[in-house]
PDB file of C-alpha atoms in Angstrom:
ATOM      1  CA  SER A   1      11.018   0.575  -9.184  1.00 45.00           C
ATOM      2  CA  CYS A   2      11.601  -1.746 -12.132  1.00 51.00           C
ATOM      3  CA  PHE A   3       8.547  -3.631 -10.959  1.00 64.00           C
ATOM      4  CA  ALA A   4       6.083  -0.732 -10.991  1.00 69.00           C
ATOM      5  CA  PRO A   5       4.800  -1.195 -14.462  1.00 76.00           C
ATOM      6  CA  GLU A   6       4.059  -4.806 -13.694  1.00 77.00           C
ATOM      7  CA  LEU A   7       2.359  -3.672 -10.341  1.00 78.00           C
ATOM      8  CA  ALA A   8       0.314  -1.075 -12.373  1.00 82.00           C
ATOM      9  CA  ARG A   9      -0.968  -3.810 -14.618  1.00 81.00           C
ATOM     10  CA  GLU A  10      -1.881  -5.952 -11.424  1.00 79.00           C
ATOM     11  CA  LEU A  11      -3.642  -3.030  -9.854  1.00 82.00           C
ATOM     12  CA  LEU A  12      -5.718  -2.584 -13.225  1.00 85.00           C
ATOM     13  CA  GLU A  13      -6.663  -6.152 -13.265  1.00 82.00           C
ATOM     14  CA  CYS A  14      -7.753  -5.892  -9.448  1.00 81.00           C
ATOM     15  CA  GLY A  15     -10.203  -3.146 -10.848  1.00 85.00           C
ATOM     16  CA  MET A  16      -8.566   0.180 -10.374  1.00 90.00           C
ATOM     17  CA  GLY A  17     -10.485   2.906 -11.985  1.00 92.00           C
ATOM     18  CA  GLU A  18     -10.617   6.683 -12.207  1.00 95.00           C
ATOM     19  CA  GLU A  19     -12.368   7.208  -8.783  1.00 95.00           C
ATOM     20  CA  ASP A  20      -9.826   4.967  -7.032  1.00 95.00           C
ATOM     21  CA  VAL A  21      -7.140   6.508  -4.559  1.00 96.00           C
ATOM     22  CA  LEU A  22      -3.833   4.779  -4.117  1.00 96.00           C
ATOM     23  CA  LEU A  23      -1.719   4.974  -0.954  1.00 96.00           C
ATOM     24  CA  ASP A  24       1.932   4.252  -1.363  1.00 95.00           C
ATOM     25  CA  ILE A  25       3.293   3.273   2.038  1.00 93.00           C
ATOM     26  CA  GLY A  26       7.209   4.036   2.104  1.00 92.00           C
ATOM     27  CA  ALA A  27       7.169   6.239  -0.903  1.00 94.00           C
ATOM     28  CA  GLY A  28      11.056   6.125  -1.001  1.00 92.00           C
ATOM     29  CA  LEU A  29      12.300   8.340  -3.924  1.00 94.00           C
ATOM     30  CA  GLY A  30       8.829   8.518  -5.458  1.00 94.00           C
ATOM     31  CA  LEU A  31       9.647   6.316  -8.677  1.00 91.00           C
ATOM     32  CA  ALA A  32       6.773   3.965  -8.057  1.00 90.00           C
ATOM     33  CA  MET A  33       4.447   6.929  -7.553  1.00 94.00           C
ATOM     34  CA  LEU A  34       5.672   8.574 -10.786  1.00 93.00           C
ATOM     35  CA  THR A  35       5.280   5.263 -12.597  1.00 90.00           C
ATOM     36  CA  PHE A  36       1.718   4.923 -11.392  1.00 91.00           C
ATOM     37  CA  HIS A  37       0.911   8.470 -12.215  1.00 93.00           C
ATOM     38  CA  HIS A  38       1.635   7.777 -15.794  1.00 92.00           C
ATOM     39  CA  LEU A  39       0.192   4.296 -16.170  1.00 91.00           C
ATOM     40  CA  LEU A  40      -3.095   4.309 -13.821  1.00 92.00           C
ATOM     41  CA  PRO A  41      -6.158   6.182 -14.256  1.00 91.00           C
ATOM     42  CA  CYS A  42      -6.812   6.691 -10.365  1.00 94.00           C
ATOM     43  CA  LYS A  43      -7.894  10.101  -8.971  1.00 96.00           C
ATOM     44  CA  ARG A  44      -5.188  10.381  -6.707  1.00 97.00           C
ATOM     45  CA  ILE A  45      -1.786   8.970  -5.680  1.00 97.00           C
ATOM     46  CA  HIS A  46      -0.849   9.445  -2.148  1.00 97.00           C
ATOM     47  CA  GLY A  47       2.584   8.782  -0.806  1.00 97.00           C
ATOM     48  CA  VAL A  48       3.683   8.298   2.866  1.00 97.00           C
ATOM     49  CA  GLU A  49       7.453   8.661   3.632  1.00 96.00           C
ATOM     50  CA  ALA A  50       8.955   8.423   7.219  1.00 93.00           C
ATOM     51  CA  SER A  51      12.382   9.371   6.545  1.00 93.00           C
ATOM     52  CA  PRO A  52      12.946  13.202   6.117  1.00 96.00           C
ATOM     53  CA  GLN A  53      15.933  12.568   3.519  1.00 96.00           C
ATOM     54  CA  LEU A  54      13.865  10.271   1.375  1.00 95.00           C
ATOM     55  CA  PHE A  55      10.843  12.592   1.634  1.00 97.00           C
ATOM     56  CA  ASP A  56      12.934  15.597   0.309  1.00 97.00           C
ATOM     57  CA  VAL A  57      14.184  13.663  -2.450  1.00 96.00           C
ATOM     58  CA  CYS A  58      10.717  12.175  -3.310  1.00 96.00           C
ATOM     59  CA  GLN A  59       9.142  15.504  -3.053  1.00 96.00           C
ATOM     60  CA  ALA A  60      11.736  17.142  -5.481  1.00 96.00           C
ATOM     61  CA  ASN A  61      10.960  14.085  -7.967  1.00 95.00           C
ATOM     62  CA  LEU A  62       7.244  14.695  -7.724  1.00 95.00           C
ATOM     63  CA  GLU A  63       7.580  18.373  -8.464  1.00 95.00           C
ATOM     64  CA  LEU A  64       9.025  17.550 -11.785  1.00 93.00           C
ATOM     65  CA  VAL A  65       5.574  16.298 -12.758  1.00 91.00           C
ATOM     66  CA  ASP A  66       3.690  19.062 -11.132  1.00 84.00           C
ATOM     67  CA  SER A  67       0.349  17.310 -10.727  1.00 91.00           C
ATOM     68  CA  VAL A  68      -2.653  17.716  -8.378  1.00 94.00           C
ATOM     69  CA  ARG A  69      -3.111  13.849  -8.600  1.00 96.00           C
ATOM     70  CA  LEU A  70      -0.034  13.317  -6.527  1.00 97.00           C
ATOM     71  CA  LYS A  71       0.202  13.969  -2.819  1.00 97.00           C
ATOM     72  CA  LEU A  72       3.124  13.275  -0.294  1.00 97.00           C
ATOM     73  CA  GLU A  73       3.269  13.324   3.398  1.00 97.00           C
ATOM     74  CA  LEU A  74       6.209  13.043   5.884  1.00 98.00           C
ATOM     75  CA  ALA A  75       4.553  10.518   8.308  1.00 96.00           C
ATOM     76  CA  ASP A  76       5.331   7.312  10.122  1.00 93.00           C
ATOM     77  CA  ALA A  77       2.754   4.777   8.722  1.00 92.00           C
ATOM     78  CA  THR A  78       2.195   3.023  11.959  1.00 91.00           C
ATOM     79  CA  THR A  79       0.586   6.169  13.283  1.00 94.00           C
ATOM     80  CA  PHE A  80      -0.836   7.639   9.996  1.00 94.00           C
ATOM     81  CA  GLU A  81      -4.414   7.921   9.795  1.00 95.00           C
ATOM     82  CA  ILE A  82      -5.280   6.402   6.395  1.00 94.00           C
ATOM     83  CA  PRO A  83      -7.555   8.807   4.451  1.00 94.00           C
ATOM     84  CA  ASP A  84     -11.067   7.314   4.252  1.00 92.00           C
ATOM     85  CA  ASP A  85     -11.135   7.736   0.366  1.00 94.00           C
ATOM     86  CA  VAL A  86      -8.179   5.308  -0.247  1.00 94.00           C
ATOM     87  CA  THR A  87      -9.249   2.236  -2.023  1.00 92.00           C
ATOM     88  CA  PHE A  88      -5.920   0.733  -2.840  1.00 92.00           C
ATOM     89  CA  ILE A  89      -2.628   0.483  -0.604  1.00 91.00           C
ATOM     90  CA  TYR A  90       0.563  -0.519  -1.837  1.00 89.00           C
ATOM     91  CA  MET A  91       3.452  -1.600   0.401  1.00 85.00           C
ATOM     92  CA  TYR A  92       6.971  -2.796  -0.503  1.00 77.00           C
ATOM     93  CA  ASN A  93       9.013  -4.002   2.488  1.00 70.00           C
ATOM     94  CA  SER A  94       8.107  -0.634   4.239  1.00 73.00           C
ATOM     95  CA  PHE A  95       9.030  -1.887   7.812  1.00 78.00           C
ATOM     96  CA  GLN A  96      12.351  -2.958   9.236  1.00 77.00           C
ATOM     97  CA  ASP A  97      13.388  -3.921  12.745  1.00 79.00           C
ATOM     98  CA  LYS A  98      14.548  -0.749  14.600  1.00 81.00           C
ATOM     99  CA  VAL A  99      15.498  -0.002  18.156  1.00 84.00           C
ATOM    100  CA  GLY A 100      12.423  -0.477  20.411  1.00 88.00           C
ATOM    101  CA  ILE A 101      10.094  -1.966  17.765  1.00 86.00           C
ATOM    102  CA  THR A 102      10.308  -4.986  15.410  1.00 85.00           C
ATOM    103  CA  ALA A 103       8.910  -4.888  11.861  1.00 80.00           C
ATOM    104  CA  GLU A 104       6.154  -7.293  12.874  1.00 80.00           C
ATOM    105  CA  GLU A 105       5.014  -4.843  15.528  1.00 86.00           C
ATOM    106  CA  GLN A 106       5.164  -2.048  12.990  1.00 86.00           C
ATOM    107  CA  HIS A 107       3.094  -4.241  10.597  1.00 82.00           C
ATOM    108  CA  GLU A 108       0.512  -4.842  13.374  1.00 84.00           C
ATOM    109  CA  LYS A 109       0.306  -1.060  14.077  1.00 88.00           C
ATOM    110  CA  PHE A 110      -0.087  -0.320  10.469  1.00 87.00           C
ATOM    111  CA  ILE A 111      -2.943  -2.975  10.094  1.00 83.00           C
ATOM    112  CA  ALA A 112      -4.599  -1.267  13.057  1.00 85.00           C
ATOM    113  CA  GLN A 113      -4.660   1.870  11.335  1.00 88.00           C
ATOM    114  CA  LEU A 114      -6.063   0.148   7.996  1.00 87.00           C
ATOM    115  CA  LYS A 115      -8.786  -1.565   9.975  1.00 85.00           C
ATOM    116  CA  ALA A 116      -9.836   1.837  11.542  1.00 88.00           C
ATOM    117  CA  SER A 117      -9.957   3.467   8.396  1.00 90.00           C
ATOM    118  CA  VAL A 118     -12.340   0.619   6.890  1.00 87.00           C
ATOM    119  CA  ARG A 119     -14.447   0.732  10.103  1.00 87.00           C
ATOM    120  CA  ARG A 120     -14.919   4.463   9.962  1.00 90.00           C
ATOM    121  CA  SER A 121     -15.823   4.276   6.272  1.00 89.00           C
ATOM    122  CA  PRO A 122     -16.721   0.935   4.999  1.00 88.00           C
ATOM    123  CA  ARG A 123     -15.714   0.494   1.457  1.00 87.00           C
ATOM    124  CA  ARG A 124     -13.775  -1.747  -0.917  1.00 85.00           C
ATOM    125  CA  LEU A 125     -10.183  -1.579   0.016  1.00 86.00           C
ATOM    126  CA  ILE A 126      -7.412  -3.563  -1.867  1.00 86.00           C
ATOM    127  CA  PHE A 127      -4.026  -4.232  -0.010  1.00 83.00           C
ATOM    128  CA  LEU A 128      -1.046  -5.153  -2.023  1.00 81.00           C
ATOM    129  CA  LEU A 129       2.164  -6.465  -0.734  1.00 74.00           C
ATOM    130  CA  TYR A 130       5.201  -6.792  -3.151  1.00 66.00           C
ATOM    131  CA  ASP A 131       7.294 -10.187  -2.926  1.00 48.00           C
ATOM    132  CA  CYS A 132       5.314 -12.231  -0.581  1.00 48.00           C
ATOM    133  CA  ASP A 133       4.886 -15.835  -1.022  1.00 42.00           C
ATOM    134  CA  ASP A 134       2.408 -18.426   0.483  1.00 43.00           C
ATOM    135  CA  GLU A 135       5.293 -20.928   1.158  1.00 45.00           C
ATOM    136  CA  ASP A 136       6.892 -18.149   3.490  1.00 44.00           C
ATOM    137  CA  ASP A 137       3.908 -18.440   5.673  1.00 44.00           C
ATOM    138  CA  ASP A 138       5.006 -21.061   7.902  1.00 45.00           C
ATOM    139  CA  ASP A 139       5.266 -18.698  10.968  1.00 44.00           C
ATOM    140  CA  ASN A 140       1.709 -17.232  10.502  1.00 42.00           C
ATOM    141  CA  THR A 141       3.198 -13.809   9.730  1.00 42.00           C
ATOM    142  CA  ARG A 142      -0.071 -13.035   7.931  1.00 43.00           C
ATOM    143  CA  ASP A 143      -2.304 -13.528  10.953  1.00 37.00           C
ATOM    144  CA  PRO A 144      -2.132  -9.722  11.872  1.00 33.00           C
ATOM    145  CA  TYR A 145      -3.662  -8.738   8.566  1.00 36.00           C
ATOM    146  CA  ASP A 146      -6.921 -10.501   9.224  1.00 34.00           C
ATOM    147  CA  VAL A 147      -7.678 -10.266   5.366  1.00 36.00           C
ATOM    148  CA  ALA A 148      -8.947 -12.502   2.693  1.00 33.00           C
ATOM    149  CA  PHE A 149      -6.881 -13.904  -0.067  1.00 39.00           C
ATOM    150  CA  GLU A 150      -9.708 -13.701  -2.494  1.00 41.00           C
ATOM    151  CA  LEU A 151      -7.953 -12.031  -5.333  1.00 37.00           C
ATOM    152  CA  VAL A 152      -4.962 -14.302  -5.381  1.00 37.00           C
ATOM    153  CA  LYS A 153      -7.427 -17.359  -5.103  1.00 39.00           C
ATOM    154  CA  SER A 154      -9.396 -16.083  -8.048  1.00 45.00           C
ATOM    155  CA  GLY A 155      -6.182 -15.652 -10.240  1.00 42.00           C
ATOM    156  CA  LYS A 156      -6.483 -11.888 -10.467  1.00 42.00           C
ATOM    157  CA  ALA A 157      -3.187 -11.617  -8.743  1.00 37.00           C
ATOM    158  CA  GLY A 158      -0.392 -14.089  -8.251  1.00 36.00           C
ATOM    159  CA  PRO A 159       1.113 -14.956  -5.082  1.00 35.00           C
ATOM    160  CA  ASP A 160       4.405 -15.349  -6.695  1.00 36.00           C
ATOM    161  CA  VAL A 161       4.665 -11.519  -7.216  1.00 41.00           C
ATOM    162  CA  PHE A 162       2.056  -9.651  -5.399  1.00 50.00           C
ATOM    163  CA  CYS A 163      -0.234 -10.664  -2.502  1.00 57.00           C
ATOM    164  CA  CYS A 164      -3.603  -8.843  -2.752  1.00 58.00           C
ATOM    165  CA  TYR A 165      -5.771  -8.763   0.226  1.00 59.00           C
ATOM    166  CA  ASP A 166      -9.455  -7.560  -0.081  1.00 61.00           C
ATOM    167  CA  CYS A 167     -10.198  -5.849   3.342  1.00 61.00           C
ATOM    168  CA  SER A 168     -13.694  -5.120   2.638  1.00 60.00           C
ATOM    169  CA  HIS A 169     -14.913  -7.744   4.982  1.00 60.00           C
ATOM    170  CA  ILE A 170     -13.530  -5.978   8.026  1.00 61.00           C
ATOM    171  CA  LYS A 171     -16.485  -5.261  10.422  1.00 60.00           C
ATOM    172  CA  LYS A 172     -17.092  -2.880  13.269  1.00 51.00           C
TER     173      LYS A 172
END
């Protein structure tokens, strides 16, 4: 998570404040969550991890801080119901092809969960992906996201490092 301080800076530039809730999809060892805890003013940092082994390590790491701002759940992000108070979602390469389901299919299922959350509770929701690049979009892999690139276009987040999608436009 050597990139976490840079991502924290990007989150602040995207307007993160004390009332925001950050969801970390694929929390791994919890290092990004711990960094965010120390650098961001948000109300809660909520991690989701599908691997029981990584979940156990992450939970042990988070317990070292013993903060009510940190919450971790063992769950599959493709079926996880995104809490309606989440205002920022961070994802770093969270889906890999596995038997029976491709990474793209997993992304589509996750985006369906994201859309359902925004439809249940309309709000500003910023979705950040690490290391995605406009030049890699030749195969229209971003189509399932159905979100605007407003923050990238405005210069608040660079497509060379983080792709920021403003999901606020999602309608019922």
